[in-house]
CSV table of C-alpha atoms in Angstrom, one decimal:
chain,number,residue,atom,x,y,z
A,1440,MET,CA,154.0,140.2,143.8
A,1441,PRO,CA,151.6,137.6,145.4
A,1442,VAL,CA,148.5,136.6,143.6
A,1443,SER,CA,145.3,137.4,145.6
A,1444,ARG,CA,142.8,134.7,146.0
A,1445,VAL,CA,139.1,135.4,145.2
A,1446,THR,CA,136.3,133.2,146.3
A,1447,HIS,CA,133.9,132.4,143.4
A,1448,GLN,CA,130.4,133.5,144.3
A,1449,SER,CA,128.5,130.5,142.9
A,1450,GLU,CA,130.8,128.0,144.7
A,1451,PRO,CA,131.6,129.1,148.2
A,1452,ASN,CA,134.2,126.3,148.9
A,1453,SER,CA,136.2,127.0,145.7
A,1454,SER,CA,138.6,129.7,145.2
A,1455,PHE,CA,140.0,131.1,141.9
A,1456,THR,CA,143.0,133.3,141.3
A,1457,ARG,CA,142.8,136.2,138.9
A,1458,GLY,CA,144.9,134.1,136.5
A,1459,ASP,CA,142.3,131.3,136.6
A,1460,HIS,CA,139.6,133.7,135.5
A,1461,ALA,CA,141.8,134.9,132.6
A,1462,LYS,CA,142.3,131.2,131.6
A,1463,VAL,CA,138.6,130.5,131.6
A,1464,SER,CA,138.0,133.7,129.6
A,1465,LEU,CA,140.6,132.7,127.1
A,1466,ALA,CA,139.2,129.2,126.8
A,1467,SER,CA,135.7,130.5,126.2
A,1468,LYS,CA,137.0,132.8,123.5
A,1469,ARG,CA,138.8,129.9,121.9
A,1470,ASN,CA,135.7,127.7,122.1
A,1471,GLY,CA,133.6,130.5,120.5
A,1472,LYS,CA,136.0,130.9,117.6
A,1473,LEU,CA,136.1,127.2,117.1
A,1474,ARG,CA,132.3,127.0,117.1
A,1475,LEU,CA,132.1,129.8,114.5
A,1476,MET,CA,134.7,128.0,112.4
A,1477,LEU,CA,132.8,124.7,112.6
A,1478,GLN,CA,129.5,126.4,111.8
A,1479,THR,CA,131.1,128.1,108.8
A,1480,LEU,CA,132.5,124.8,107.6
A,1481,VAL,CA,129.2,123.0,108.0
A,1482,GLN,CA,127.3,125.8,106.1
A,1483,VAL,CA,129.9,125.9,103.3
A,1484,SER,CA,129.8,122.1,103.0
A,1485,LEU,CA,126.0,122.2,102.8
A,1486,PHE,CA,126.2,124.8,100.0
A,1487,CYS,CA,128.7,122.6,98.2
A,1488,LEU,CA,126.5,119.5,98.6
A,1489,LEU,CA,123.5,121.4,97.3
A,1490,ALA,CA,125.6,122.6,94.3
A,1491,VAL,CA,126.7,119.0,93.5
A,1492,ILE,CA,123.1,117.7,93.8
A,1493,CYS,CA,121.8,120.5,91.5
A,1494,VAL,CA,124.5,120.0,88.9
A,1495,GLN,CA,123.8,116.3,88.9
A,1496,ALA,CA,120.0,117.0,88.5
A,1497,GLU,CA,120.7,119.4,85.7
A,1498,GLN,CA,122.7,116.8,83.8
A,1499,TYR,CA,120.3,113.9,84.6
A,1500,PHE,CA,117.2,115.8,83.5
A,1501,ASP,CA,119.1,117.6,80.7
A,1502,LEU,CA,117.8,121.0,82.0
A,1503,PRO,CA,118.6,124.2,80.1
A,1504,ILE,CA,119.4,126.0,83.4
A,1505,PRO,CA,122.8,125.6,85.0
A,1506,GLY,CA,122.8,123.6,88.2
A,1507,SER,CA,124.3,126.5,90.1
A,1508,VAL,CA,121.4,128.7,89.2
A,1509,ILE,CA,119.0,126.0,90.3
A,1510,GLY,CA,120.8,125.8,93.6
A,1511,LEU,CA,120.7,129.5,94.1
A,1512,ALA,CA,117.0,129.6,93.3
A,1513,ILE,CA,116.4,126.8,95.9
A,1514,VAL,CA,118.3,128.7,98.6
A,1515,LEU,CA,116.4,131.9,97.7
A,1516,LEU,CA,113.1,130.1,97.8
A,1517,LEU,CA,113.9,128.5,101.2
A,1518,LEU,CA,114.9,131.9,102.6
A,1519,LEU,CA,111.8,133.7,101.2
A,1520,THR,CA,109.5,131.1,102.7
A,1521,LYS,CA,111.4,131.2,106.0
A,1522,THR,CA,112.0,127.5,105.8
A,1523,ILE,CA,115.7,128.3,106.5
A,1524,ALA,CA,116.5,131.3,108.8
A,1525,GLU,CA,119.0,133.7,107.4
A,1526,HIS,CA,121.4,133.2,110.3
A,1527,ARG,CA,121.6,129.5,109.4
A,1528,VAL,CA,123.4,130.4,106.2
A,1529,SER,CA,125.0,133.7,107.0
A,1530,LEU,CA,128.4,132.5,108.1
A,1531,GLY,CA,128.9,130.2,105.1
A,1532,SER,CA,127.7,132.7,102.6
A,1533,ALA,CA,129.8,135.5,104.1
A,1534,TRP,CA,132.9,133.2,103.8
A,1535,LEU,CA,132.1,132.3,100.2
A,1536,ILE,CA,131.7,135.9,99.2
A,1537,ALA,CA,134.8,136.9,101.1
A,1538,GLU,CA,136.8,134.2,99.3
A,1539,LEU,CA,135.1,134.7,95.9
A,1540,LEU,CA,138.3,135.9,94.2
A,1541,LEU,CA,140.0,132.5,94.8
A,1542,PHE,CA,137.3,130.8,92.7
A,1543,PHE,CA,138.3,132.9,89.6
A,1544,ILE,CA,142.0,131.9,89.7
A,1545,PRO,CA,141.6,128.5,87.9
A,1546,PRO,CA,139.7,129.9,84.9
A,1547,VAL,CA,142.3,132.7,84.6
A,1548,VAL,CA,145.2,130.3,84.8
A,1549,SER,CA,143.6,128.0,82.2
A,1550,VAL,CA,143.5,130.8,79.7
A,1551,ILE,CA,147.2,130.1,79.2
A,1552,LYS,CA,146.3,126.9,77.4
A,1553,TYR,CA,144.4,128.9,74.7
A,1554,GLN,CA,147.1,131.4,73.7
A,1555,SER,CA,146.4,131.0,70.0
A,1556,LEU,CA,142.8,131.8,70.5
A,1557,PHE,CA,143.7,135.1,72.2
A,1558,GLU,CA,146.2,135.9,69.5
A,1559,ASN,CA,143.5,135.6,66.8
A,1560,TYR,CA,140.5,136.9,68.6
A,1561,GLY,CA,142.0,138.9,71.5
A,1562,ALA,CA,140.4,142.3,70.7
A,1563,GLN,CA,136.9,140.8,70.1
A,1564,LEU,CA,137.2,138.8,73.3
A,1565,MET,CA,138.2,141.9,75.3
A,1566,VAL,CA,135.3,143.9,73.9
A,1567,MET,CA,132.9,141.1,74.8
A,1568,LEU,CA,134.4,140.8,78.3
A,1569,VAL,CA,134.1,144.6,78.9
A,1570,LEU,CA,130.5,144.7,77.5
A,1571,GLY,CA,129.5,141.7,79.5
A,1572,THR,CA,130.9,143.1,82.7
A,1573,VAL,CA,129.2,146.5,82.1
A,1574,PHE,CA,125.9,144.8,81.5
A,1575,VAL,CA,126.2,142.7,84.7
A,1576,LEU,CA,127.2,145.7,86.8
A,1577,VAL,CA,124.3,147.8,85.4
A,1578,GLY,CA,121.8,145.0,85.8
A,1579,THR,CA,122.9,144.3,89.3
A,1580,GLY,CA,122.8,147.9,90.3
A,1581,PHE,CA,119.3,148.2,88.8
A,1582,VAL,CA,118.0,145.2,90.7
A,1583,VAL,CA,119.7,146.3,94.0
A,1584,ASP,CA,118.2,149.8,93.6
A,1585,ARG,CA,114.7,148.4,93.0
A,1586,VAL,CA,115.0,146.0,96.0
A,1587,PHE,CA,116.1,148.9,98.3
A,1588,ARG,CA,113.2,151.1,97.1
A,1589,PHE,CA,110.8,148.3,97.6
A,1590,GLU,CA,112.2,147.6,101.1
A,1591,ARG,CA,112.0,151.3,102.0
A,1592,ARG,CA,108.4,151.5,100.8
A,1593,MET,CA,107.4,148.4,102.8
A,1594,ASN,CA,109.1,149.8,106.0
A,1595,ARG,CA,107.3,153.1,105.5
A,1596,GLN,CA,103.9,151.3,105.1
A,1597,ARG,CA,104.6,149.2,108.2
A,1598,ALA,CA,105.5,152.4,110.2
A,1599,GLN,CA,102.3,154.1,109.0
A,1600,ALA,CA,100.2,151.0,109.9
A,1601,LEU,CA,101.8,150.9,113.4
A,1602,LEU,CA,101.1,154.6,113.9
A,1603,ALA,CA,97.5,154.2,112.7
A,1604,SER,CA,96.9,151.2,115.0
A,1605,GLY,CA,98.5,153.1,117.9
A,1606,MET,CA,96.1,156.1,117.4
A,1607,GLU,CA,93.0,153.9,117.3
A,1608,GLY,CA,93.9,152.1,120.6
């Protein structure tokens, strides 16, 4: 079956086949994926650089707060003050959250080195692990619930303010 020729509207002297349009479309999809991958890589690299800098600062100044918590506070502060837009860190943070399980493998594997510790204190360690997990889950749930309630209240106040300003005008 012969391929029909179609003249491209923006260039009257050029002609593209339907296959050429498919190639251009495929190339643009590939470039889009490559761009997203590069943006993700850059964002994750910047998160890692910030983490290294904060850990070094924590050690240098002998701070009682872990460097990772300092880094998290810095990112939160930058986001709250809108110094950094959320979309500037969303790809990297989404990738880190999606791959979070991989970061727990080394600590779990290193447990094998301390078998005698688990033989002697295994029950106590398990109780502490379960209690710690429960406390973290309950605390996180409480904070998330409060943030959602606050956000809902703020949205309601904004909507009421918009309605009130619309009625005045």
